[in-house]
Each structure stands twice: as C-alpha cells, then as structure tokens.
XYZ file of C-alpha atoms in Angstrom:
650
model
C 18.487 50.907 -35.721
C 17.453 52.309 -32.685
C 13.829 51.380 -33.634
C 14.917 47.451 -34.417
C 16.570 47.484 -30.485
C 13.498 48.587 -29.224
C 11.540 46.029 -31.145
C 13.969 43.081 -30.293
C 13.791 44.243 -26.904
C 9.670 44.328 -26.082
C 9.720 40.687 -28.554
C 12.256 39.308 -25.790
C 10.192 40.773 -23.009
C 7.054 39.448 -24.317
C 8.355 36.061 -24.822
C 9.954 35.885 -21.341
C 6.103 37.312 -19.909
C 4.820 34.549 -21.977
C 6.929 31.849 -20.441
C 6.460 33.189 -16.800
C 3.104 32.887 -16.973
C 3.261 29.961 -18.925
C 1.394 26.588 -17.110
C 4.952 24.544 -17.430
C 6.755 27.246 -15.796
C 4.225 28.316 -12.948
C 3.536 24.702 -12.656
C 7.399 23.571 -11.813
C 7.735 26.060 -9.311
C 4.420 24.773 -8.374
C 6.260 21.185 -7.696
C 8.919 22.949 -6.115
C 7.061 24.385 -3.814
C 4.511 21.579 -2.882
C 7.981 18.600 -3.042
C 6.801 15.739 -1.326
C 8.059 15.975 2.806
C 9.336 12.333 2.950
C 12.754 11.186 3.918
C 14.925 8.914 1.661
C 16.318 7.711 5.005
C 15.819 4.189 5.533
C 14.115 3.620 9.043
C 12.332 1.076 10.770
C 8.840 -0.186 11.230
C 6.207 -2.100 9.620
C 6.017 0.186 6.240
C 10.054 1.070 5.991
C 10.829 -2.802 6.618
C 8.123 -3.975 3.427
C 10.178 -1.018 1.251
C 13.622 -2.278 2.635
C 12.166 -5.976 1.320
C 10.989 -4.973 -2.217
C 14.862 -3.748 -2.491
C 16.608 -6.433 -1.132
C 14.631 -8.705 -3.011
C 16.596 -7.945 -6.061
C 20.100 -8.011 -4.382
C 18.861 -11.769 -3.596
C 17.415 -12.833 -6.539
C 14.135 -13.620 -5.278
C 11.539 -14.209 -7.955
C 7.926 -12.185 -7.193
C 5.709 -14.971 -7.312
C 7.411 -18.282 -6.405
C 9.656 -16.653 -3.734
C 8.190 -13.176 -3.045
C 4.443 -11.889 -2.656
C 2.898 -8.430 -2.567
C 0.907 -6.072 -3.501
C 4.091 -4.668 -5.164
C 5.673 -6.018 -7.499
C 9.262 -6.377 -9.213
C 9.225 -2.595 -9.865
C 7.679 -1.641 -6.662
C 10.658 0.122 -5.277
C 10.149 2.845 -7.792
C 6.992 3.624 -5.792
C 9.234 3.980 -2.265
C 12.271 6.365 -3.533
C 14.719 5.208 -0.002
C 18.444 4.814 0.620
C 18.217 1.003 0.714
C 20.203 0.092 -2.832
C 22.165 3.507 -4.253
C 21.445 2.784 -8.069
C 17.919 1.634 -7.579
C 16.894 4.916 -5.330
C 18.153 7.233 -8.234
C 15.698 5.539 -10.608
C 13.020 5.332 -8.104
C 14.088 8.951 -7.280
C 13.850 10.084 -10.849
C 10.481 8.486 -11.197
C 8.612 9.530 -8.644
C 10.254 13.513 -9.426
C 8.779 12.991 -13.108
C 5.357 12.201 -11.580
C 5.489 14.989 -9.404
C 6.117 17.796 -11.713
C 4.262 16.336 -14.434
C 1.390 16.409 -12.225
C 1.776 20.092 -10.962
C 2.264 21.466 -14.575
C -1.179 19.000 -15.750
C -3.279 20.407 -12.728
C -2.339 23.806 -13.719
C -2.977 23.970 -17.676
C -6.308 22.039 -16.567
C -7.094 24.365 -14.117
C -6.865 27.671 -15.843
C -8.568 26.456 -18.208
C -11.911 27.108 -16.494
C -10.585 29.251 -13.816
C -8.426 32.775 -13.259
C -4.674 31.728 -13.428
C -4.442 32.949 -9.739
C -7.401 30.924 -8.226
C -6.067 28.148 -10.556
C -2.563 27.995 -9.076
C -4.035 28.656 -5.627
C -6.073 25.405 -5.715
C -3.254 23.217 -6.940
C -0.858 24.428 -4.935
C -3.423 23.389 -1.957
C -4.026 20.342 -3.407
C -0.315 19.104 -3.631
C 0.779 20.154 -0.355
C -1.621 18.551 1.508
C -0.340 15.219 1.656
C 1.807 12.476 -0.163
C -0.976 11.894 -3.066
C 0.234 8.305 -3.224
C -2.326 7.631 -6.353
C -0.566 10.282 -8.293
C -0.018 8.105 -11.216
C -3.589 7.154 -11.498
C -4.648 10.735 -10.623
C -2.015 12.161 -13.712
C -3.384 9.641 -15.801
C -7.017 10.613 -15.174
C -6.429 14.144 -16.389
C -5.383 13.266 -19.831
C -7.780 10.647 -20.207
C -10.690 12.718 -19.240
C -9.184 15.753 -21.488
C -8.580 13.325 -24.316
C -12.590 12.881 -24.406
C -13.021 16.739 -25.129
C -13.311 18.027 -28.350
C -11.556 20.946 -27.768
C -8.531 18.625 -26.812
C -5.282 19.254 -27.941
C -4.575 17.235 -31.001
C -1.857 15.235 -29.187
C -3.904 14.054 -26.146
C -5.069 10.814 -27.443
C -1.962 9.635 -28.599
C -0.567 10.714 -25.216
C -3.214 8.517 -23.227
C -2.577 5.786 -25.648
C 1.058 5.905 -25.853
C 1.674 7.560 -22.076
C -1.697 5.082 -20.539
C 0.007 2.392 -21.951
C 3.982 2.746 -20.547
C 3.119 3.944 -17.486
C -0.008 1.323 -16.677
C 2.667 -1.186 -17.677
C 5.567 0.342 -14.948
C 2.296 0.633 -12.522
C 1.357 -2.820 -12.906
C 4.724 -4.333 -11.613
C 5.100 -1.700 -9.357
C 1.876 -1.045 -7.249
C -0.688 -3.559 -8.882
C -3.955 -1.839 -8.403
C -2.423 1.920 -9.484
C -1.184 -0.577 -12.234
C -4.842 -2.052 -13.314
C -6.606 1.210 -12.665
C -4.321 3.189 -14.859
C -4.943 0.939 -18.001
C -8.708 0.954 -17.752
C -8.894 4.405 -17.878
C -6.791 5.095 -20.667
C -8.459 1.631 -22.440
C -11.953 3.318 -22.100
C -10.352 6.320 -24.097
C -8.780 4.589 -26.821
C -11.581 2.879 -27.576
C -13.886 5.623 -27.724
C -11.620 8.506 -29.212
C -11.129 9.032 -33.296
C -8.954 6.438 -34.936
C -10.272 3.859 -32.736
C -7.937 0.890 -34.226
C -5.101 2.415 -34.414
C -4.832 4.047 -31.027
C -5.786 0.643 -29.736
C -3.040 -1.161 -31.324
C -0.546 1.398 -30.769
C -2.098 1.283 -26.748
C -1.549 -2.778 -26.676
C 1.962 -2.917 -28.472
C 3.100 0.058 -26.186
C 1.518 -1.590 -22.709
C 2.763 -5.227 -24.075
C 6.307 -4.199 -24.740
C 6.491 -1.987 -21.481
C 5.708 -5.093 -19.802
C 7.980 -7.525 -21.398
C 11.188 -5.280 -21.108
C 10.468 -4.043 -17.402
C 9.842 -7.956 -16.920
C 13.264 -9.364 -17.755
C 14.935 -5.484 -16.919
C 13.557 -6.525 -12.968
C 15.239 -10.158 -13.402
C 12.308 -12.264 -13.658
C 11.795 -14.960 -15.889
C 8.534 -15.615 -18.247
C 8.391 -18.756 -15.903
C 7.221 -17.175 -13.029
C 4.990 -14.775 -14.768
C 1.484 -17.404 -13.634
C 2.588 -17.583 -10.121
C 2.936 -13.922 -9.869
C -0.346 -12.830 -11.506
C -2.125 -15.494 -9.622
C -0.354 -14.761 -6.350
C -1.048 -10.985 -6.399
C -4.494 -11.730 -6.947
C -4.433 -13.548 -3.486
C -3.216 -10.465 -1.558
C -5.331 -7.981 -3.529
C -8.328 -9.957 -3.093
C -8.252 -9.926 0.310
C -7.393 -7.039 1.520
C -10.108 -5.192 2.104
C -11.353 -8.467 3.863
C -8.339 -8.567 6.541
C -6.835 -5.039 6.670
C -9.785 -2.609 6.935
C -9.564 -0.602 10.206
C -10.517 2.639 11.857
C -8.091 4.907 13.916
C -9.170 8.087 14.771
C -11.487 8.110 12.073
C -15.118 10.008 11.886
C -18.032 8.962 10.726
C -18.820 11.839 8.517
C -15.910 11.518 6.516
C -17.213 8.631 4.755
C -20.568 10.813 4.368
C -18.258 13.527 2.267
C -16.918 11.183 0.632
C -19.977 9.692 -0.965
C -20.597 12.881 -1.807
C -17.908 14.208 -3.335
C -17.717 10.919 -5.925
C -21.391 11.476 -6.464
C -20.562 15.305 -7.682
C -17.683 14.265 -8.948
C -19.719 11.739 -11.169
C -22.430 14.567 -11.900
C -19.862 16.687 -13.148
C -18.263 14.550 -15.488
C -21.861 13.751 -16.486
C -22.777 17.390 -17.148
C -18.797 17.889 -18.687
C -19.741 15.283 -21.253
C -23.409 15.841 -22.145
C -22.943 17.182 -25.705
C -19.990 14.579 -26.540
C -21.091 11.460 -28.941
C -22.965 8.928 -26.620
C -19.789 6.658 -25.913
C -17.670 9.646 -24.829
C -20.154 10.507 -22.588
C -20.330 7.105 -21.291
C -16.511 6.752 -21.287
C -16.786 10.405 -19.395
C -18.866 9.270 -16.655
C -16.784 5.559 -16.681
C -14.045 7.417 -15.927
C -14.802 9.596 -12.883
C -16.655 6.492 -10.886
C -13.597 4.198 -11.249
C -10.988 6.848 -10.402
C -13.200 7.865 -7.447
C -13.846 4.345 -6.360
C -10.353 3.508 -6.619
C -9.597 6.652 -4.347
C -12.259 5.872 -2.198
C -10.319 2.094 -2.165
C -7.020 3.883 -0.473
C -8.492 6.162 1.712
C -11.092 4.025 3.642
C -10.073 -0.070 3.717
C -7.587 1.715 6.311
C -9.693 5.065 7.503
C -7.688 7.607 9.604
C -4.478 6.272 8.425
C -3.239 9.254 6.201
C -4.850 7.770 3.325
C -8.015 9.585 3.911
C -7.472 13.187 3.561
C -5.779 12.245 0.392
C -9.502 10.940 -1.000
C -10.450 14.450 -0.779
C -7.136 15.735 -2.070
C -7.697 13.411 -5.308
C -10.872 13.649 -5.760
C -10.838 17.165 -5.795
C -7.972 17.296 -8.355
C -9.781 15.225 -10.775
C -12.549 17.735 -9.947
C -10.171 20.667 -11.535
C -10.360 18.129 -15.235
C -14.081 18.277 -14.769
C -14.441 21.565 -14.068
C -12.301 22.381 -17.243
C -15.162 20.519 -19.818
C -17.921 22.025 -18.012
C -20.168 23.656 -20.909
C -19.416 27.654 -20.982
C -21.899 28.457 -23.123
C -25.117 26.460 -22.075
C -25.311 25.426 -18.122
C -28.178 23.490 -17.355
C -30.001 26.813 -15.226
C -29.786 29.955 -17.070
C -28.577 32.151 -14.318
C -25.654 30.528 -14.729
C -25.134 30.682 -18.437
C -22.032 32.629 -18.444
C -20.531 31.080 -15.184
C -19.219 28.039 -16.106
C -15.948 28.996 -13.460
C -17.953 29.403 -10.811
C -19.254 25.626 -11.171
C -15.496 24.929 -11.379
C -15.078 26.132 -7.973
C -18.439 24.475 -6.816
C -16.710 21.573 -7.851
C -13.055 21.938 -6.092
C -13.262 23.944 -3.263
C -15.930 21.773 -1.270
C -14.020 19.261 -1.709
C -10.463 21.456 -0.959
C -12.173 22.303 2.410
C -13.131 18.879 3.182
C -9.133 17.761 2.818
C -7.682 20.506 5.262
C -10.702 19.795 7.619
C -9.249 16.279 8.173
C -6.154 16.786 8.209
C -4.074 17.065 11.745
C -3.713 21.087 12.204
C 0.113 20.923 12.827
C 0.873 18.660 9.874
C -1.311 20.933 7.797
C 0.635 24.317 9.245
C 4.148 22.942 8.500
C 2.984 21.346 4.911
C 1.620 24.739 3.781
C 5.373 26.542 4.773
C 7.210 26.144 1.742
C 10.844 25.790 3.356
C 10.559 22.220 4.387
C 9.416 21.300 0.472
C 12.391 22.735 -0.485
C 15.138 21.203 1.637
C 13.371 17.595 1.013
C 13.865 18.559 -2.325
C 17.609 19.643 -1.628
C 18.167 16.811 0.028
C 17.199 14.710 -3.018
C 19.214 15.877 -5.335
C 21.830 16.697 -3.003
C 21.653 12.996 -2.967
C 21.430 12.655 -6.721
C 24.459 14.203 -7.556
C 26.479 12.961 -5.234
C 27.517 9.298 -4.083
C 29.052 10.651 -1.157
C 26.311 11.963 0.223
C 24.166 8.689 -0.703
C 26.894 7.103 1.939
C 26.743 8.925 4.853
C 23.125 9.277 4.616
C 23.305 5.002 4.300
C 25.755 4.601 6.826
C 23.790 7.311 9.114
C 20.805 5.158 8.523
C 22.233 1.794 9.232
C 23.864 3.057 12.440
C 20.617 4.583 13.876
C 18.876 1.240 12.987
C 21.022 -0.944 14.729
C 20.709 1.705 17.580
C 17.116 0.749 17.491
C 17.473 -2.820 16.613
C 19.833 -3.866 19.592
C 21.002 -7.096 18.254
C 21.937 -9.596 21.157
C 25.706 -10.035 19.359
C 25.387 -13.738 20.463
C 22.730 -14.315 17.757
C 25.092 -12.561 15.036
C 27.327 -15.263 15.743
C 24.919 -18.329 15.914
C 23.652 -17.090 12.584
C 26.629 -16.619 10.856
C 26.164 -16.451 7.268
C 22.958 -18.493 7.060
C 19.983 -17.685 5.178
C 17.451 -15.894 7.915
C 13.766 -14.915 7.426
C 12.315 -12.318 10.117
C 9.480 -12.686 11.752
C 6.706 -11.484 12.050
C 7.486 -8.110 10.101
C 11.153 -6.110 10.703
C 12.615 -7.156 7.560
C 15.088 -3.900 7.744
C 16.979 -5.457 10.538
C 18.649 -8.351 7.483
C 19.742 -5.056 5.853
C 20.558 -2.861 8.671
C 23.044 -5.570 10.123
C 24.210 -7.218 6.710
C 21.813 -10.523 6.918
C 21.627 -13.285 3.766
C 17.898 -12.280 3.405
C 15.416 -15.702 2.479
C 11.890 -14.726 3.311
C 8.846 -16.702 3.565
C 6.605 -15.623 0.330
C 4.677 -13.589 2.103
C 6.964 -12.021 4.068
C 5.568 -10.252 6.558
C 3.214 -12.629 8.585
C 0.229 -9.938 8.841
C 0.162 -10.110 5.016
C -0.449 -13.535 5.111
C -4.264 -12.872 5.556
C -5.782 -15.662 3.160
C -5.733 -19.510 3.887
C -3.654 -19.260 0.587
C -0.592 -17.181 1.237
C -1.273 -18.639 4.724
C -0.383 -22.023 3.903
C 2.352 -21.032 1.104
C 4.259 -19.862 3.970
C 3.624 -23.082 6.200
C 4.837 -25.154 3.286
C 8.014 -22.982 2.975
C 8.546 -23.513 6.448
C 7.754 -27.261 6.263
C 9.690 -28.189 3.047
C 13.470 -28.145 2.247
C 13.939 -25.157 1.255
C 13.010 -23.181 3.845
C 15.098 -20.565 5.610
C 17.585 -21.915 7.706
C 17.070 -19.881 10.392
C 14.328 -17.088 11.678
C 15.209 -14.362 13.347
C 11.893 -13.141 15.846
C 11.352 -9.982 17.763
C 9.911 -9.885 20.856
C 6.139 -9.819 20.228
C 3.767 -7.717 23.296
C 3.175 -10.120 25.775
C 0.150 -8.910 26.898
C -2.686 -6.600 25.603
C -3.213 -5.752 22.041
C -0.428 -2.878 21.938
C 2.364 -3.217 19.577
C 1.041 -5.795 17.155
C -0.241 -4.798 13.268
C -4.166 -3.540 14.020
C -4.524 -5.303 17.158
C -3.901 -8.477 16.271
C -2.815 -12.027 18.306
C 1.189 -12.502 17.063
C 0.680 -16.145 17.577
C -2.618 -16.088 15.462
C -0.728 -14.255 12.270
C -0.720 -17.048 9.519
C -1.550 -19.482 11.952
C -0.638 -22.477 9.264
C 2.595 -21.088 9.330
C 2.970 -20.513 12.464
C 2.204 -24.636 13.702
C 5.071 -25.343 11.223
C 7.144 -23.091 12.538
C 6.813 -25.085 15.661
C 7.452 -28.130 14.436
C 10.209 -27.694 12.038
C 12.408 -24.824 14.915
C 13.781 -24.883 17.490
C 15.485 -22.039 19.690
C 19.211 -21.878 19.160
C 19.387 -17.968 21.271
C 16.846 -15.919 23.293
C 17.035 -12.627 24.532
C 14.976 -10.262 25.824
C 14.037 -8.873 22.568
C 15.274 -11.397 20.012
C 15.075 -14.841 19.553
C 16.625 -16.676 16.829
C 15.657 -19.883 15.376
C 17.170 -22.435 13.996
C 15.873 -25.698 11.272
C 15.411 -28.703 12.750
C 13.738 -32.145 12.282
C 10.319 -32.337 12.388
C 9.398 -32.664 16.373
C 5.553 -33.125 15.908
C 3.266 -35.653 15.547
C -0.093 -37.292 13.762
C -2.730 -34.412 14.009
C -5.773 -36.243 16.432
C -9.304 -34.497 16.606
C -10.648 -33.776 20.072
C -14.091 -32.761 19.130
C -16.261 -30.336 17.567
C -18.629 -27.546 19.096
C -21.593 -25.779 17.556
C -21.858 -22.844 18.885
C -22.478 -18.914 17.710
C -20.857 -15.788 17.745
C -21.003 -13.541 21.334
C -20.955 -17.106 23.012
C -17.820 -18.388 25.015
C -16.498 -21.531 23.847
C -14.640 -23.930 26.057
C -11.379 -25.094 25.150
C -10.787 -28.948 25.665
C -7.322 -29.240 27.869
C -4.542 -30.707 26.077
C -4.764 -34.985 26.579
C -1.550 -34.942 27.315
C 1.784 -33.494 28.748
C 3.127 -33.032 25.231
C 0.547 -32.470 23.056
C -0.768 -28.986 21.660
C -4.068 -27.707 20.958
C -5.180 -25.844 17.880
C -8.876 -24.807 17.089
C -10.539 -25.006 13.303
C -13.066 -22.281 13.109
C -15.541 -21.937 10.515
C -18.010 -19.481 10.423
C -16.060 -16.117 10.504
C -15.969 -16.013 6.994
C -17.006 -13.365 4.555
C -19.902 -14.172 2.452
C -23.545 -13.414 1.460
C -24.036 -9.976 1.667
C -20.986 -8.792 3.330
C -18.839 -10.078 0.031
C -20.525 -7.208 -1.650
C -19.895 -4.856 0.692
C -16.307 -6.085 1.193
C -15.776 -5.681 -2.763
C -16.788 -1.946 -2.028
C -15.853 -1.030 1.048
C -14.381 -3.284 3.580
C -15.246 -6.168 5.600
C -16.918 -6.313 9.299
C -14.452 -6.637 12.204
C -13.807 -9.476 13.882
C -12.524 -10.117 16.815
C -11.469 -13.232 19.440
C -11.862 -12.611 23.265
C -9.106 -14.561 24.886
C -10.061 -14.010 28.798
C -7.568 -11.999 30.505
C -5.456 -11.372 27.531
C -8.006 -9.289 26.222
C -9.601 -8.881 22.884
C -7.793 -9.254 19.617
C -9.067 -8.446 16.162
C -8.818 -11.354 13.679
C -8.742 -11.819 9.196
C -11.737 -13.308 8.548
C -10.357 -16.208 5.823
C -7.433 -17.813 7.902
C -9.071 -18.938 11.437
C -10.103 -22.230 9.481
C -6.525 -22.870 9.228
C -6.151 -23.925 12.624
C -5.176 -21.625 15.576
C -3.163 -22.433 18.259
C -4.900 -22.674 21.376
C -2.723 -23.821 24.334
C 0.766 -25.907 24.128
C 2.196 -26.556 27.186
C 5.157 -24.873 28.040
C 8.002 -27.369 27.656
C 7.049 -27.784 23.928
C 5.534 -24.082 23.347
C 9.252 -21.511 22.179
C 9.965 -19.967 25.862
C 8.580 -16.294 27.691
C 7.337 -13.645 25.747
C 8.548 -15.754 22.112
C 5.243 -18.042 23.021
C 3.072 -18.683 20.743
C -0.151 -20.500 22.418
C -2.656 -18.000 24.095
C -3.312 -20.811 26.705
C -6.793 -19.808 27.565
C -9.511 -22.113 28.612
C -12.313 -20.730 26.594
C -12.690 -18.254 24.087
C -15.456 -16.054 22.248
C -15.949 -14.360 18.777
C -17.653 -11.505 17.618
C -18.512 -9.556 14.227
C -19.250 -5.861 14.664
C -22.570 -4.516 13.583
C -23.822 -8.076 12.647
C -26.587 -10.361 14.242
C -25.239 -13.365 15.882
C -23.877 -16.037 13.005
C -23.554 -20.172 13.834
C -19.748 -21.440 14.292
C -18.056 -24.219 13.686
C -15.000 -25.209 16.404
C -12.829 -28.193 15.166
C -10.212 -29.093 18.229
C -7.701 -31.115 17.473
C -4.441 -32.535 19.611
C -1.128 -33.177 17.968
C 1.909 -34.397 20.173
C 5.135 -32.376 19.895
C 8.689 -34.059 21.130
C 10.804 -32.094 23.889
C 13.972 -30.414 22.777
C 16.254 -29.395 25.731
C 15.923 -25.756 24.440
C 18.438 -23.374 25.559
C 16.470 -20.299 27.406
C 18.592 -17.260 27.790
C-alpha cells in the first residue's frame, strides 16, 4: 500500500511538472503577463471618436455601405474593446482576450520547438509586450498556416487553418477589412496545397461563406446593402496609402531594417520549405512575403505613428514559425549542421533588437514591468463581471468628456432632438452628451480622401436626407497645428464642404462650437473664371471674386497619382503634397480630391463667421510634390454667387 501512495504520488507530480511546463500553461501566464496596456475608457480624439462611431452606428441603425463607410466594418467594434455600448464591449472584450492568449500559447509551442523553452518564452514574452500587435489576427493566423505546410505538423493543423482561416477571415473581413482579406489568402494558399486538397477547400468555403452570412444579418445588415459596402470599402482602402501616408518622428533607417527583415524573413521560409513538394514550398515562401508586406502596409503608410515598431514586433514573431521548420539535420553550410537553433535566433533576435531600438525608452521601461499588464487585465474583467463597474467607468467617461467637450448649453437647446452629424471628426461628443447621431458616409471629413467618398458626402449634404443639423468644432485658425496631418480644415472633402455652404446656415456660434442648421439652397449657377497652365513650385494667382457675393473655388488637375508613383503607392505610399497658401502657411493635401473644387476665397458676409471660415482667402497659391521633378497643372477657377442670410454671430 505504502508502495501504491508513493506511486500515485510521483504520477500526480509528474503530471502537474508536465502541465507547468506545458506551452498552454507557460503560454497563458505568458498573456497575462504581456495583457495589452489599453484603456476600455472611452476618450476623445480623432481615433476614440471613429471607435465611439463604429458603436453607435448600430444603436442607430446605420447600414455600412449606404449610410456608413470605413475601413471597418459592421463588426469592427470587436477590433476596439471600449465602454461605448455595455453588451457590445463584452463581446469585443472576449474577442480580442481569445486572440491574445491564443497567440501567446501559439508563439510558445512554435518557439520551443526550435529553441530552449527558456530562450523560447524569453523571446515571446518580448515580443508581446512591446506594443499593441494590432495585426494579431493575421499574425495568429500565419503561424498555423505556415505550420500546416510542415510535414511534421500536427495532424489537426490543416483542418484548423481551414476551419479556424475560414471563421476568423470571415469575422476579420467585417471587422478590419484588410486583416480580413489577408487572413483568407493565407489560409487559401494552404488549403489548396495541403493533403485532401478538395475537401479542405470545401470545408474552408462553406465555413468562410456561412461565417459571413450569419455575422452579416447578426450585425443588422441586409443582403441589400452587401454591393455598396464591398464597393465602398474598396474606395477607402484604395486610397489610403495615396492620402494618409506621413512621417512623424520617423528615421530613415527604419525602412532600411525593414526591407531587410522581410527579405530574411522570405529567405527563411525559403530555406524552412526547401525539401517540401514544390507547391508547399511555393505556398511557404507565398506566405511570408504577403504577411510581411501586409506588416510592412501598417507600419509605414503612417511611419512613426506606433505602427512601426510593431513591423518589427510581427515580423519577428512570424520569424519564431520559420525558425521552427528550419532543416535540423541538413543546413545549407556544414558548420552549421547541428545548429538549426542558432539560425532560429539569427532569425528573431535581429529583428527583437530592431523593435526595442525604436521604440520610445519610457514606453518600453513601463511595458516590460509586468504590474501595469496585470491591472489592465483586472480592470477588464473587473469590468466583465460586473455591470456596476461597466457604469461608473461609463458615467466616469462621459463626465470627463463633456469636461473636455465644453458644450455652449445654448446649442443643446437649438438642437434639441434633431438628427446632428459632427464635423470634421469628434464624433464622441453625439455620445458623450446623448446626440441622435446621422453622419455623413464618410464620417469623418479627413477620411473622405477620394473624389468618391468626397462627393458621397456632398450629395448627403445636398439631398433630403441629409442631417438636419451639424455640429462643428472650432478648427485652428491659423498654422497647420491641430488639424489631421497638417491639413487645410476647409480643404477636407472639399465637394462636401461647398455643399455644406450652400445647403447651412449658422443657427449658434461660440468660441469653440458652432452648430448648423438645414436650410434652402442659398447658392447659385457655378460660372468659370478661367483656366491657368502652370507647374508645380510656381505661384498661381487667384482671380478676385467678380462680385460682392460670389465665391471662388479652384479645379486642380495635375496632383494626381499616376505613372510610376501608382506603383510605388500600391507598395509603399504616395509622395506628399502640399499647397502654400501665403501667410497661412503650408498645408499638406490628398492627392485625388483637389479636382473636386477647393474653396479659394468667399467673402465674408456669405463665408460661416471667425475661426468656423471656410475660404483660405489668399490671392495666389503654389503646389509642390516632395522628391519629384516639377509636373504641369491644370487650375480651373470658377465663381458661383451665394445669397446673404442675416446669420446670427455669437
């Protein structure tokens, strides 16, 4: 008996050493310990206002397509886990806490599989706490997909990519559109290449379609609507790297690294796959240049943003799947025959290094302490389990936001209940104070950076059913401080922006709000003034307005994106360009919507009153494209007459 005791007792303590040094365990406490630092606080701001829209965009019954575009879509809120709607945070909550620890635990069992469990947990844990990983869906999905290709592969990989590739490409797809497309490739290029070609496949489609479909009609959209939004996304996602591209406190030699850590990412999956069947070595290689261009996508449209140290963080995580196929046996120089972990860490830690190098020293010293992981985690589930807690933290939120906000109360009573769109981008002031939310489709006017979702908001505006009243923040009167990368307010969406003059007039102004209200349409016949030939670098003169009434708007073609450049857009970015506007200083510009017509000078009577103007008013005006030799322009001026309104000022 004694004997047995013993026995059960070193069984029990060799199954609880197996499960502490098992990858799920170490890899949970693993996501624990590297728990995303991000509040689920609503706040304000550009970014908080776009995740306060995708919320309340469901609480209005907005439609993404006809009524609502993004580069989200109806399920993008599971992307932004915030305070905004109670029910919908808990399943974005619960989402985005899947992702995380199924990433940790898939890192680890990849990682030790070509390195020593301790330099294996090292690296990950590095690897998650350096920043958000936004692409973690597309990075989790990499793993399996490139593991599925090895024969040594557990036996339930492939159906995991096709099954797993499939439900979560479809969730990604109406959630963050690009995460969405990239995540079906990859597990497409598997399926198709793996044993049991045609039935994975199949079970792949019927899994992806009927993700879709029930997501679909689960997010309240109808199969109506399901053209406008595929064609509508593929206006903003299309141009973005053409409009939004930008530099702050970037360096030059990041982009350098980063070349170079795809191009040995590539190698590696090259060298990973090189005794695979031909089409798994092709599928191998497939894999690691579109995760790594998709990374290299996020990280430097918008260099020195956040988004850039994360290219090194996911690069170098895909790395750690690489590194695990590398041959162990047979390395292509002898004297490295039996150290295939080694070329693991050749691999990973460049890259590791080249992720804390860029990013800021104090954010880097408080994300490698462990104790603020684990009260953001607290707080989560603090917030999980308890709808109390969801409603101070909501009320706490909404208080500080209107503490910020400052709404003049005399606009809260011209509004009333009516329908309000904001302008140009604070759409977490309609929640913060209780608004009826109607937004322009695009509904943040920097977004609007193609002539089409330009002029889909101008015909909003213009039609019937347009908001029946706009609610405007104070824009920087001066100077390019305080507007979305540097940008002329009056120039965002310019289309929309004329027919916001005609069709509104000024019921309130304040010093820091202005609300608008519908009205008839005050403007007249459009009348050309003349056209100019002239070239980039050169000033341009602006004709004065013919009259006391009458505005002046400027066609400009020329700035474009084309040639060349549309290839270099597709995998990079475009060039900057920018408008000189004499003492107001210079102001970058999207290439695409200048031909819509900008708004030159509008005398004041007509033009919405102090720092609420739209019209530069400048008598001449220059363009430039950085890096590029001068290009020919074409300057359309035209005069349309706008009728006085006795506007009330103040």
């Amino acid at each position: 008996m004694e004997i047995g005791a013993v026995g059960l007792r070193r069984a029990a303590e060799g199954r609880l050493g197996q499960l502490l040094v098992s990858s799920p365990f170490i890899g949970a406490v693993l996501a624990i310990l590297t728990w995303p630092i991000v509040s689920i606080v609503p706040g304000t701001g550009p970014d908080p206002s776009w995740v306060a829209g995708l919320y309340m965009a469901h609480g209005e019954g907005l439609r993404f397509g006809p009524d609502l575009v993004f580069t989200y879509g109806p399920l993008g809120f599971l992307e932004v886990p915030a305070l905004y709607v109670q029910a919908m945070w808990i399943l974005a909550f619960l989402y985005q806490a899947f992702l995380h620890v199924a990433l940790a635990i898939s890192l680890l069992w990849v990682a030790r599989r070509a390195l020593p469990l301790a330099v294996a947990a090292a690296l990950c844990f590095v690897l998650q706490v350096i920043g958000l990983l936004e692409g973690a869906a597309v990075l989790l999905a990499f793993v399996w997909c490139f593991i599925a290709l090895d024969e040594r592969a557990p036996r339930f990989a492939v159906p995991l990519v096709a099954i797993g590739g499939g439900a979560l490409g479809a969730i990604e797809l109406l959630g963050k559109v690009n995460y969405g497309i990239a995540i079906l490739c990859l597990a497409a290029m598997v399926v198709l290449v793996a044993p049991g070609r045609r039935r994975n496949c199949a079970l792949f489609a019927a899994t992806a379609l009927g993700v879709f479909a029930s997501a679909w009609f689960a997010g309240g959209q109808d199969l109506s609507t399901l053209p406008d939004f595929a064609s509508r996304t593929a206006w903003v996602v299309s141009g973005y790297s053409g409009a939004m591209g930008t530099d702050i406190g970037a360096h030059a030699w990041e982009r350098i690294a980063a070349l170079a850590a795809m191009a040995l990412l590539v190698t590696g999956a090259a060298a990973a796959g090189w005794r695979a069947p031909w089409p798994r070595r092709i599928a191998s290689v497939a894999l690691a240049t579109l995760f790594s261009f998709m990374a290299f996508k996020q990280g430097f449209v918008r260099q020195g943003l956040g988004n850039t140290p994360e290219f090194f963080a996911l690069v170098a995580a895909a790395g750690l799947a690489v590194a695990s196929r590398l041959p162990r046996q047979s390395l292509w120089i002898g004297a490295l025959r039996r150290a295939a972990p080694l070329a693991g860490v050749a691999v990973v830690a460049p890259l590791t290094v080249l992720a804390l190098i860029v990013l800021p020293t104090p954010s880097l010293w408080h994300s490698l302490q462990p104790r603020p992981h684990v009260e953001y985690m607290r707080q989560g589930f603090e917030a999980l389990l308890s709808g109390g807690e969801r409603e101070r933290l909501t009320g706490e939120a909404r208080r500080s936001m209107r503490a910020t906000y400052r709404l003049d109360p005399r606009i809260l009573r011209a509004l009333g209940s009516r329908p309000v769109h904001v302008d140009p981008w604070e759409v977490g002031v309609a929640w913060a104070y209780g608004l009826a939310w109607q937004p322009l489709p695009t509904m943040q006017s920097y977004l609007a950076y193609t002539p089409a979702l330009d002029r889909l908001n101008a015909t909003a505006l213009s039609g019937g059913e347009g908001p029946a009243a706009i609610l405007r923040q104070s824009p920087p009167a001066t100077g390019a401080g305080g507007s979305v990368d540097s940008r002329y307010p009056g120039w965002e969406s310019p289309a929309a922006m004329r027919a916001m003059l005609c069709h509104y007039r000024p019921a309130v102004t304040g010093p820091r709000w202005q609300l608008l209200e519908r009205t008839a349409n005050r403007c007249g016949a459009v009348r050309p003034l003349g056209v100019v030939r002239s070239q980039t670098g050169r000033q341009i003169a602006v004709p004065p307005p013919p009259a006391a009434g009458e505005l002046v708007f400027a066609k400009v073609a020329g700035l474009g994106v084309g040639g060349w450049e549309a290839l270099r857009t597709a995998l990079y970015r475009a060039r900057e360009r920018t408008v000189t506007l004499g003492a107001k200083g210079a102001w970058r510009l999207p290439p695409a919507t200048p031909e819509d017509g900008l708004l030159v000078s509008a005398p004041r009577a007509i033009d919405y009153p102090g720092r609420f103007r739209l019209a530069p008013d400048v008598r001449a005006l220059s363009f430039g494209i950085a890096g590029a030799s001068p290009r020919p322009l074409t300057v359309e001026f035209f005069a349309q007459r706008v009728d006085r309104e006795p506007w009330p000022r103040r």
